[in-house]
């Protein structure tokens, strides 16, 4: 089976040489030297002023909401991984869904202001697939209404916009280093705080039970990560540029073969992209299901990332409507994309999709097939 994603693993000797030292030091967790090294290296690689390594991307979101003392309504996107919404709910806040821009699939800034009430305290938006939200407009709206901004940047490792790290926008950006993500530490994540040192200190406390030494200052949680995870990150970081280049090459092959067949979300001008995902948009759900099954029958996995639209989660109290997100969720499918995917498989996958669409459908599609 060709999976939809596959984690990069560094040469095992490189990992072992870091890990074997732990048998001497016996310092396995609690802000150990590998964690500190990884934080430093990530800060410089990502061009961000502050970064804290945590145990996963969901914990990063929870800490962000907690640290910014958000308690009421949070304007958020319906088109993301479920953790974006559940983090808001877990912190006993109220998610208020604002529909997405049909081109970037990120929250639509034109629709944010009409969703603001006297209880709105924050905007939590996702740079979905690593495509930047309209950070400039969101910043303006947030300033005008005195709102905090958190970006779920789980997909945005290494993305730059006009030469600046995307992670530098908003009050806080959160990353996930889960093994399905572009850069991974098996499990892991990070918080990037753009407010300043005081918040850094507070986040450190929250990450580690809310105390330092004998000073019990606040209610914290355990969101630390271990030396084993940090060592995986240190090894993987050495290969990240190669990984991104390889994924770019695969993306370009898909693009070349599928351009006339399916739509894709669009990446705005000035964005240095990271090739985190390869989503394609079909004309309707029936086409998607037929192509997905065809690929499955040929031992190729795909993923309906992201479906359902999060405003339709069954456990939400308020039933809101986001027609664009609900429509796109039914028609979007992520294709296999990982650094070790073979070129011949990329071609095979693309051909199966073209065949599937040609069989599926309309005369104009058939016409397109003959033109290829
Ligand atoms: C993966 C992901 C998360 C959660 O990260 P974990 O490290 O798995 O907890 C949150 N938001 C988005 C958009 C994600 O893709």
mmCIF file with all atom_site columns, C-alpha atoms in Angstrom, residues 133 257 302:
data_model
loop_
_atom_site.group_PDB
_atom_site.id
_atom_site.type_symbol
_atom_site.label_atom_id
_atom_site.label_alt_id
_atom_site.label_comp_id
_atom_site.label_asym_id
_atom_site.label_entity_id
_atom_site.label_seq_id
_atom_site.pdbx_PDB_ins_code
_atom_site.Cartn_x
_atom_site.Cartn_y
_atom_site.Cartn_z
_atom_site.occupancy
_atom_site.B_iso_or_equiv
_atom_site.pdbx_formal_charge
_atom_site.auth_seq_id
_atom_site.auth_comp_id
_atom_site.auth_asym_id
_atom_site.auth_atom_id
_atom_site.pdbx_PDB_model_num
ATOM 1 C CA . UNK A 1 133 ? -4.156 33.304 6.170   1.00 0.00 ? 133 UNK A CA 1
ATOM 2 C CA . UNK A 1 257 ? -0.038 15.909 -14.898 1.00 0.00 ? 257 UNK A CA 1
ATOM 3 C CA . UNK A 1 302 ? -5.603 9.054  0.185   1.00 0.00 ? 302 UNK A CA 1
#
